[in-house]
Amino acid sequence: MSATPVPPVPTLAVWSDSLLAYNFGAHHPMSPIRLELTARLADEYAIFHRPNVTLAAAESAGDAELETVHDPAYVAAVKAVSDDPTAVDEARGLGTEDDPVFAGMHAASARIAGASLQSASAILDGSALHAVNFAGGMHHAARGKASGFCIYNDCALAIQRLLDGGVQRVAYVDVDAHHGDGVQSIFYDDPRVLTISLHETGTHLFPGTGFANESGGPEALGSSVNVALPPRSGDAAFLRAFHAVVPQLVRAFAPEVIVSQHGCDNHARDMLSSLRLSIDAQRQMMLDMADLAREVAGDRWIATGGGGYDVFNVVPRSWTHMLAIVSGRPIPLHSEVPQSWHEYVEVRYGQQAPLYMGDDADLWWRSWEVGYDPNDSVDRTVMATRKEIFPYHGLDPWFD
């Protein structure tokens, strides 16, 4: 199954090698190699040279910009440990196993944040309808604390810039294996922002949050949506859950802009989750987001990366698909990976690269309309979310 590709529209892609400076060290899962190989693979497909694509170098976010969603004391703490990596601040998540301190960390993190701010600004000024920052997606960072490999929350910063620029409603959709807790917490009581996260259940996976009853603050009930899926869900179950929750709520909310996070750590090869999705399913959800943006948000869409720790096989293919889809011309799944890229990975890193852009998955899912199965763990999870959230949006959890 496949969604209708979007026609080419003005698209901003923010990328420069300076983003590779976000580097927690050689033994950390968040390797900048994944970004380098994504950019190289995308360039093999000439995505950055498409006539409707503007490629912009990443610009650093300033302190005042960062402080639109982060506490000033936290920004100061990041700068302090960045200048002196021996002075860790574990109370703020700086210097932990997940977020080790490195020299220049503030500048590297601010540049990723700046790239998503540039994306939001392009949407606001009309120079682009679509924008993509595949280095972004740092969805765990909270107002005053680093978490889960994330220092500054670029997704939240982009959303806040849209709101400050006059946008009244933003929908944020997150399909990373891990709950998008940072974005949720920052906008938990803001009815202008609908946050939807589909992820592996917090009973099994970091950060241990993201359950159906986390439904928004008292001023924004129904604005926080969580689908906590069981391990080993696979393509069919994840896509069933996605299509049973996301389109209905996004249409009811009627956002002016969609911001999406496409962490690809939900893949079967990824070491940090157990959801077992394919590249094919990840690509399908990108196509679905493109369709929703065109249908309900005037085609205004910002896409980001996120998690993803199989840096040679999964991440470059997944996010090259994202770049291709955002810029309006998807790459077929059966396409062969360019030989020059394949050879580069083998010679430079001594790794065997994949041969094709897809996983040859049997991509199919059972539509929610065919009925709810109370004996199925995924269906129970989906129904818990629908019962919790749908009535706030005038939807019937059983039939809509």
Short mmCIF file of C-alpha atoms in Angstrom, two decimals:
data_model
loop_
_atom_site.label_atom_id
_atom_site.label_comp_id
_atom_site.label_asym_id
_atom_site.label_seq_id
_atom_site.Cartn_x
_atom_site.Cartn_y
_atom_site.Cartn_z
CA MET A 1 0.00 0.00 0.00
CA SER A 2 1.23 3.48 -0.72
CA ALA A 3 0.01 7.02 -0.31
CA THR A 4 -0.14 9.47 -3.18
CA PRO A 5 3.22 11.28 -3.54
CA VAL A 6 3.11 15.02 -3.04
CA PRO A 7 3.83 17.19 -6.07
CA PRO A 8 7.09 19.13 -5.88
CA VAL A 9 6.67 22.23 -3.74
CA PRO A 10 9.21 24.78 -2.47
CA THR A 11 11.30 22.78 -0.02
CA LEU A 12 14.03 23.81 2.41
CA ALA A 13 16.64 21.21 3.34
CA VAL A 14 18.95 22.34 6.14
CA TRP A 15 22.27 20.55 6.13
CA SER A 16 25.96 21.28 6.50
CA ASP A 17 28.92 19.24 7.70
CA SER A 18 29.03 21.45 10.78
CA LEU A 19 26.15 19.35 12.15
CA LEU A 20 28.57 16.43 12.49
CA ALA A 21 30.04 18.17 15.54
CA TYR A 22 27.20 16.75 17.64
CA ASN A 23 29.34 13.84 18.80
CA PHE A 24 29.20 12.13 22.19
CA GLY A 25 32.23 9.97 21.44
CA ALA A 26 33.31 6.90 19.53
CA HIS A 27 31.42 4.41 21.71
CA HIS A 28 28.14 6.29 21.96
CA PRO A 29 25.15 4.99 19.92
CA MET A 30 24.38 8.47 18.56
CA SER A 31 27.15 8.47 15.97
CA PRO A 32 27.47 11.40 13.55
CA ILE A 33 28.39 8.84 10.89
CA ARG A 34 24.66 8.29 10.41
CA LEU A 35 24.26 11.92 9.32
CA GLU A 36 27.30 11.89 7.06
CA LEU A 37 26.12 8.73 5.28
CA THR A 38 22.57 10.06 4.94
CA ALA A 39 23.79 13.27 3.32
CA ARG A 40 26.09 11.30 1.01
CA LEU A 41 23.34 8.89 -0.04
CA ALA A 42 20.87 11.74 -0.59
CA ASP A 43 23.47 13.46 -2.72
CA GLU A 44 23.89 10.30 -4.80
CA TYR A 45 20.21 10.69 -5.66
CA ALA A 46 20.74 14.42 -6.33
CA ILE A 47 17.98 15.29 -3.88
CA PHE A 48 19.72 18.46 -2.74
CA HIS A 49 19.93 19.56 -6.38
CA ARG A 50 16.26 19.18 -7.25
CA PRO A 51 14.94 22.42 -8.74
CA ASN A 52 12.36 22.91 -5.97
CA VAL A 53 14.89 22.32 -3.15
CA THR A 54 16.88 25.04 -1.41
CA LEU A 55 19.85 23.68 0.52
CA ALA A 56 20.80 25.91 3.44
CA ALA A 57 23.70 25.59 5.85
CA ALA A 58 22.70 25.22 9.47
CA GLU A 59 22.78 28.35 11.59
CA SER A 60 23.19 28.32 15.37
CA ALA A 61 20.29 29.25 17.62
CA GLY A 62 21.04 32.16 19.93
CA ASP A 63 20.47 32.09 23.66
CA ALA A 64 17.26 34.11 23.42
CA GLU A 65 15.91 31.69 20.84
CA LEU A 66 16.80 28.64 22.94
CA GLU A 67 15.15 30.25 25.94
CA THR A 68 11.77 30.32 24.20
CA VAL A 69 11.41 26.69 25.37
CA HIS A 70 14.40 26.12 27.68
CA ASP A 71 15.07 27.61 31.10
CA PRO A 72 17.80 30.27 30.96
CA ALA A 73 19.63 28.53 33.81
CA TYR A 74 19.70 25.33 31.78
CA VAL A 75 21.13 27.06 28.71
CA ALA A 76 23.78 28.62 30.94
CA ALA A 77 24.58 25.19 32.39
CA VAL A 78 25.02 23.67 28.91
CA LYS A 79 27.38 26.48 27.99
CA ALA A 80 29.33 26.02 31.23
CA VAL A 81 29.93 22.29 30.82
CA SER A 82 30.65 22.82 27.14
CA ASP A 83 33.47 25.19 28.08
CA ASP A 84 34.70 22.89 30.86
CA PRO A 85 33.73 19.25 30.23
CA THR A 86 35.11 18.21 33.63
CA ALA A 87 32.38 20.20 35.38
CA VAL A 88 29.43 17.89 34.81
CA ASP A 89 25.89 18.79 35.95
CA GLU A 90 24.08 15.49 36.38
CA ALA A 91 21.09 17.20 38.02
CA ARG A 92 20.44 18.75 34.62
CA GLY A 93 21.29 15.55 32.74
CA LEU A 94 24.68 16.86 31.61
CA GLY A 95 27.48 14.35 32.06
CA THR A 96 25.39 11.19 32.32
CA GLU A 97 25.91 7.94 30.43
CA ASP A 98 23.27 8.96 27.89
CA ASP A 99 24.43 12.56 27.59
CA PRO A 100 28.17 12.73 28.22
CA VAL A 101 29.69 16.19 28.11
CA PHE A 102 32.06 17.14 25.29
CA ALA A 103 33.89 20.33 24.45
CA GLY A 104 31.77 22.51 22.18
CA MET A 105 28.54 20.70 23.07
CA HIS A 106 26.53 23.92 23.34
CA ALA A 107 27.53 25.12 19.87
CA ALA A 108 26.90 21.70 18.30
CA SER A 109 23.48 21.40 19.97
CA ALA A 110 22.51 24.99 19.17
CA ARG A 111 23.28 24.37 15.51
CA ILE A 112 20.86 21.43 15.34
CA ALA A 113 18.28 23.59 17.09
CA GLY A 114 18.97 26.43 14.69
CA ALA A 115 18.35 24.18 11.70
CA SER A 116 14.81 23.46 12.88
CA LEU A 117 14.26 27.13 13.66
CA GLN A 118 15.31 27.91 10.08
CA SER A 119 12.75 25.38 8.91
CA ALA A 120 9.98 27.06 10.89
CA SER A 121 11.01 30.50 9.67
CA ALA A 122 10.85 29.34 6.05
CA ILE A 123 7.29 28.10 6.60
CA LEU A 124 6.33 31.40 8.24
CA ASP A 125 7.77 33.64 5.54
CA GLY A 126 6.40 31.48 2.74
CA SER A 127 9.76 30.74 1.14
CA ALA A 128 9.04 27.03 1.62
CA LEU A 129 6.00 24.85 2.16
CA HIS A 130 8.07 21.84 3.22
CA ALA A 131 11.24 21.81 5.29
CA VAL A 132 13.46 19.03 6.59
CA ASN A 133 16.18 18.78 9.22
CA PHE A 134 17.26 15.16 9.37
CA ALA A 135 19.87 15.99 12.02
CA GLY A 136 17.03 17.16 14.28
CA GLY A 137 14.34 15.33 16.18
CA MET A 138 15.87 15.76 19.66
CA HIS A 139 12.54 15.07 21.31
CA HIS A 140 13.64 14.04 24.82
CA ALA A 141 15.19 17.34 25.94
CA ALA A 142 12.99 19.02 28.56
CA ARG A 143 12.80 22.68 29.56
CA GLY A 144 15.56 22.33 32.10
CA LYS A 145 17.21 18.97 31.54
CA ALA A 146 19.04 16.94 28.91
CA SER A 147 17.78 13.42 28.34
CA GLY A 148 18.10 10.49 25.97
CA PHE A 149 20.95 11.86 23.79
CA CYS A 150 19.09 15.19 23.43
CA ILE A 151 20.44 18.53 24.68
CA TYR A 152 18.19 21.15 23.04
CA ASN A 153 14.71 20.26 21.83
CA ASP A 154 14.71 21.45 18.23
CA CYS A 155 11.20 20.12 17.57
CA ALA A 156 9.76 22.17 20.42
CA LEU A 157 11.75 25.21 19.31
CA ALA A 158 10.33 24.95 15.80
CA ILE A 159 6.80 24.61 17.14
CA GLN A 160 7.24 27.59 19.43
CA ARG A 161 8.57 29.71 16.59
CA LEU A 162 5.51 28.82 14.53
CA LEU A 163 3.24 29.82 17.42
CA ASP A 164 5.14 33.05 18.02
CA GLY A 165 4.83 33.75 14.30
CA GLY A 166 1.04 33.65 14.44
CA VAL A 167 0.22 30.01 13.72
CA GLN A 168 -2.78 29.02 15.83
CA ARG A 169 -2.59 25.21 15.70
CA VAL A 170 0.38 22.87 15.22
CA ALA A 171 0.18 19.08 15.11
CA TYR A 172 3.32 17.19 16.15
CA VAL A 173 3.49 13.51 15.14
CA ASP A 174 6.31 11.33 16.48
CA VAL A 175 6.95 7.74 15.33
CA ASP A 176 10.31 7.24 17.02
CA ALA A 177 10.60 4.00 19.02
CA HIS A 178 10.86 6.11 22.17
CA HIS A 179 8.16 8.34 23.60
CA GLY A 180 8.45 11.99 22.60
CA ASP A 181 8.35 13.04 26.25
CA GLY A 182 10.22 16.33 25.95
CA VAL A 183 7.92 17.82 23.33
CA GLN A 184 4.90 16.54 25.23
CA SER A 185 6.04 18.07 28.52
CA ILE A 186 6.84 21.47 27.01
CA PHE A 187 3.38 21.82 25.40
CA TYR A 188 1.38 19.68 27.82
CA ASP A 189 -0.93 22.53 28.80
CA ASP A 190 -1.02 24.38 25.49
CA PRO A 191 -4.21 23.71 23.50
CA ARG A 192 -2.61 25.12 20.35
CA VAL A 193 -0.34 22.08 20.06
CA LEU A 194 -1.50 18.52 19.46
CA THR A 195 1.29 16.05 20.25
CA ILE A 196 0.90 12.46 19.02
CA SER A 197 3.51 9.82 19.85
CA LEU A 198 3.49 6.17 18.76
CA HIS A 199 6.26 4.27 20.52
CA GLU A 200 7.28 1.11 22.29
CA THR A 201 5.58 0.95 25.67
CA GLY A 202 7.32 2.62 28.58
CA THR A 203 6.97 -0.56 30.60
CA HIS A 204 9.74 -1.96 28.41
CA LEU A 205 11.64 1.03 27.02
CA PHE A 206 13.12 4.41 27.96
CA PRO A 207 11.87 6.93 29.03
CA GLY A 208 9.17 4.93 30.79
CA THR A 209 6.38 7.36 29.93
CA GLY A 210 3.85 7.84 27.17
CA PHE A 211 0.70 6.03 28.24
CA ALA A 212 -2.85 6.68 27.08
CA ASN A 213 -3.83 8.52 30.27
CA GLU A 214 -1.20 11.23 29.63
CA SER A 215 -3.78 13.30 27.82
CA GLY A 216 -2.82 16.96 28.39
CA GLY A 217 -2.94 19.57 31.13
CA PRO A 218 -6.12 21.11 32.55
CA GLU A 219 -6.17 23.82 29.85
CA ALA A 220 -5.43 21.35 27.05
CA LEU A 221 -7.17 18.07 27.74
CA GLY A 222 -7.00 15.81 24.72
CA SER A 223 -3.98 17.58 23.26
CA SER A 224 -1.48 14.90 24.29
CA VAL A 225 -1.91 11.56 22.53
CA ASN A 226 0.08 8.42 23.23
CA VAL A 227 -0.03 4.96 21.70
CA ALA A 228 2.20 2.68 23.76
CA LEU A 229 2.80 -0.38 21.59
CA PRO A 230 4.05 -3.76 22.79
CA PRO A 231 7.51 -5.03 21.81
CA ARG A 232 7.80 -6.94 18.53
CA SER A 233 4.73 -5.20 17.11
CA GLY A 234 6.07 -5.24 13.54
CA ASP A 235 4.90 -3.41 10.44
CA ALA A 236 1.28 -4.53 10.29
CA ALA A 237 0.50 -3.71 13.92
CA PHE A 238 2.33 -0.38 13.95
CA LEU A 239 0.69 0.78 10.73
CA ARG A 240 -2.72 -0.38 11.99
CA ALA A 241 -2.20 1.72 15.12
CA PHE A 242 -0.96 4.71 13.12
CA HIS A 243 -3.97 4.66 10.79
CA ALA A 244 -6.40 4.11 13.68
CA VAL A 245 -5.31 7.26 15.52
CA VAL A 246 -3.23 9.78 13.56
CA PRO A 247 -5.39 10.71 10.52
CA GLN A 248 -8.59 10.99 12.56
CA LEU A 249 -7.09 13.29 15.19
CA VAL A 250 -5.06 15.42 12.80
CA ARG A 251 -8.13 16.01 10.65
CA ALA A 252 -10.26 16.89 13.68
CA PHE A 253 -7.59 19.24 15.06
CA ALA A 254 -7.10 20.93 11.65
CA PRO A 255 -3.53 22.19 12.18
CA GLU A 256 -2.06 24.98 10.12
CA VAL A 257 1.34 23.24 10.13
CA ILE A 258 2.44 19.66 10.79
CA VAL A 259 5.78 18.92 12.44
CA SER A 260 6.83 15.27 12.34
CA GLN A 261 9.64 13.29 13.93
CA HIS A 262 10.81 10.21 12.02
CA GLY A 263 13.19 8.43 14.35
CA CYS A 264 14.10 5.19 12.61
CA ASP A 265 15.13 3.30 15.74
CA ASN A 266 11.87 1.37 15.45
CA HIS A 267 13.55 -0.77 12.77
CA ALA A 268 14.10 -4.50 13.27
CA ARG A 269 17.88 -4.06 13.09
CA ASP A 270 18.08 -1.29 15.66
CA MET A 271 19.86 -2.15 18.89
CA LEU A 272 17.84 0.12 21.18
CA SER A 273 14.26 -1.01 20.64
CA SER A 274 12.21 -4.11 19.86
CA LEU A 275 9.45 -2.86 17.57
CA ARG A 276 10.82 -4.63 14.46
CA LEU A 277 9.64 -2.34 11.67
CA SER A 278 10.98 -2.27 8.13
CA ILE A 279 12.28 0.61 6.01
CA ASP A 280 9.16 0.04 3.93
CA ALA A 281 6.88 0.84 6.88
CA GLN A 282 8.92 3.89 7.87
CA ARG A 283 8.67 5.21 4.30
CA GLN A 284 4.92 4.55 4.26
CA MET A 285 4.37 6.75 7.30
CA MET A 286 6.40 9.52 5.65
CA LEU A 287 4.09 9.29 2.64
CA ASP A 288 1.09 9.35 4.97
CA MET A 289 2.38 12.49 6.68
CA ALA A 290 2.86 14.12 3.29
CA ASP A 291 -0.74 13.33 2.38
CA LEU A 292 -2.06 14.67 5.69
CA ALA A 293 -0.07 17.88 5.37
CA ARG A 294 -1.50 18.49 1.93
CA GLU A 295 -5.04 17.58 3.02
CA VAL A 296 -5.37 19.52 6.27
CA ALA A 297 -2.43 21.91 6.74
CA GLY A 298 -2.20 23.76 3.45
CA ASP A 299 0.78 21.50 2.59
CA ARG A 300 2.89 23.09 5.35
CA TRP A 301 5.14 20.43 6.82
CA ILE A 302 8.40 20.24 8.76
CA ALA A 303 10.05 16.81 9.02
CA THR A 304 12.91 15.87 11.33
CA GLY A 305 15.02 12.82 12.05
CA GLY A 306 15.45 11.51 15.58
CA GLY A 307 16.69 8.20 16.93
CA GLY A 308 18.36 5.60 14.76
CA TYR A 309 21.41 3.55 15.70
CA ASP A 310 22.00 1.12 12.85
CA VAL A 311 24.10 3.76 11.17
CA PHE A 312 25.17 1.83 8.06
CA ASN A 313 22.09 -0.13 7.02
CA VAL A 314 19.00 1.67 8.28
CA VAL A 315 19.48 5.37 9.01
CA PRO A 316 20.85 6.54 5.65
CA ARG A 317 18.16 4.72 3.69
CA SER A 318 15.29 5.82 5.94
CA TRP A 319 16.20 9.49 5.99
CA THR A 320 17.08 9.58 2.30
CA HIS A 321 13.54 8.38 1.72
CA MET A 322 12.37 11.19 4.02
CA LEU A 323 14.31 13.80 2.06
CA ALA A 324 12.96 12.45 -1.22
CA ILE A 325 9.36 12.41 -0.01
CA VAL A 326 9.49 15.85 1.59
CA SER A 327 10.87 17.25 -1.67
CA GLY A 328 8.05 15.63 -3.63
CA ARG A 329 9.61 12.75 -5.55
CA PRO A 330 9.83 9.48 -3.59
CA ILE A 331 12.49 6.87 -4.31
CA PRO A 332 10.98 3.46 -5.15
CA LEU A 333 11.67 0.78 -2.58
CA HIS A 334 13.08 -1.61 -5.17
CA SER A 335 15.73 0.91 -6.25
CA GLU A 336 19.28 -0.34 -6.00
CA VAL A 337 21.52 1.52 -3.59
CA PRO A 338 24.03 3.44 -5.74
CA GLN A 339 27.20 1.43 -6.21
CA SER A 340 29.44 4.40 -5.42
CA TRP A 341 27.79 4.82 -2.00
CA HIS A 342 27.99 1.10 -1.38
CA GLU A 343 31.70 1.12 -2.15
CA TYR A 344 32.29 4.19 0.02
CA VAL A 345 30.75 2.49 3.06
CA GLU A 346 32.86 -0.62 2.51
CA VAL A 347 36.15 1.21 1.90
CA ARG A 348 35.72 4.00 4.48
CA TYR A 349 34.13 2.01 7.28
CA GLY A 350 34.70 -1.64 6.42
CA GLN A 351 30.94 -2.28 6.53
CA GLN A 352 28.65 -4.09 4.13
CA ALA A 353 25.95 -1.70 2.94
CA PRO A 354 22.44 -2.77 1.88
CA LEU A 355 21.82 -3.46 -1.79
CA TYR A 356 18.33 -1.97 -2.11
CA MET A 357 16.48 1.05 -0.75
CA GLY A 358 13.77 -1.15 0.79
CA ASP A 359 13.58 -4.32 2.88
CA ASP A 360 11.19 -6.16 0.55
CA ALA A 361 8.61 -6.27 3.33
CA ASP A 362 5.09 -7.54 2.79
CA LEU A 363 3.57 -4.19 3.64
CA TRP A 364 -0.03 -4.69 4.69
CA TRP A 365 -2.14 -3.76 7.67
CA ARG A 366 -5.68 -4.45 8.83
CA SER A 367 -7.83 -1.35 8.74
CA TRP A 368 -9.44 -0.33 12.02
CA GLU A 369 -12.77 -0.23 10.20
CA VAL A 370 -12.86 -4.04 9.98
CA GLY A 371 -13.33 -4.23 13.73
CA TYR A 372 -11.72 -4.17 17.16
CA ASP A 373 -10.25 -7.39 18.55
CA PRO A 374 -10.17 -7.27 22.38
CA ASN A 375 -7.88 -10.31 22.43
CA ASP A 376 -5.17 -8.46 20.48
CA SER A 377 -2.67 -6.48 22.60
CA VAL A 378 -2.18 -3.83 19.92
CA ASP A 379 -5.92 -3.34 19.52
CA ARG A 380 -6.29 -2.95 23.29
CA THR A 381 -3.58 -0.29 23.26
CA VAL A 382 -5.19 1.56 20.38
CA MET A 383 -8.62 1.42 21.96
CA ALA A 384 -7.26 2.75 25.25
CA THR A 385 -5.93 5.78 23.38
CA ARG A 386 -9.09 6.26 21.34
CA LYS A 387 -11.30 6.08 24.44
CA GLU A 388 -9.07 8.53 26.29
CA ILE A 389 -8.65 11.10 23.52
CA PHE A 390 -11.29 10.86 20.81
CA PRO A 391 -14.23 12.34 22.81
CA TYR A 392 -12.24 15.55 23.41
CA HIS A 393 -12.20 16.04 19.63
CA GLY A 394 -15.83 15.12 19.00
CA LEU A 395 -14.89 11.67 17.71
CA ASP A 396 -16.44 8.33 18.57
CA PRO A 397 -13.76 5.89 19.76
CA TRP A 398 -15.70 2.94 18.43
CA PHE A 399 -16.68 4.12 14.98
CA ASP A 400 -14.65 7.14 13.79
#
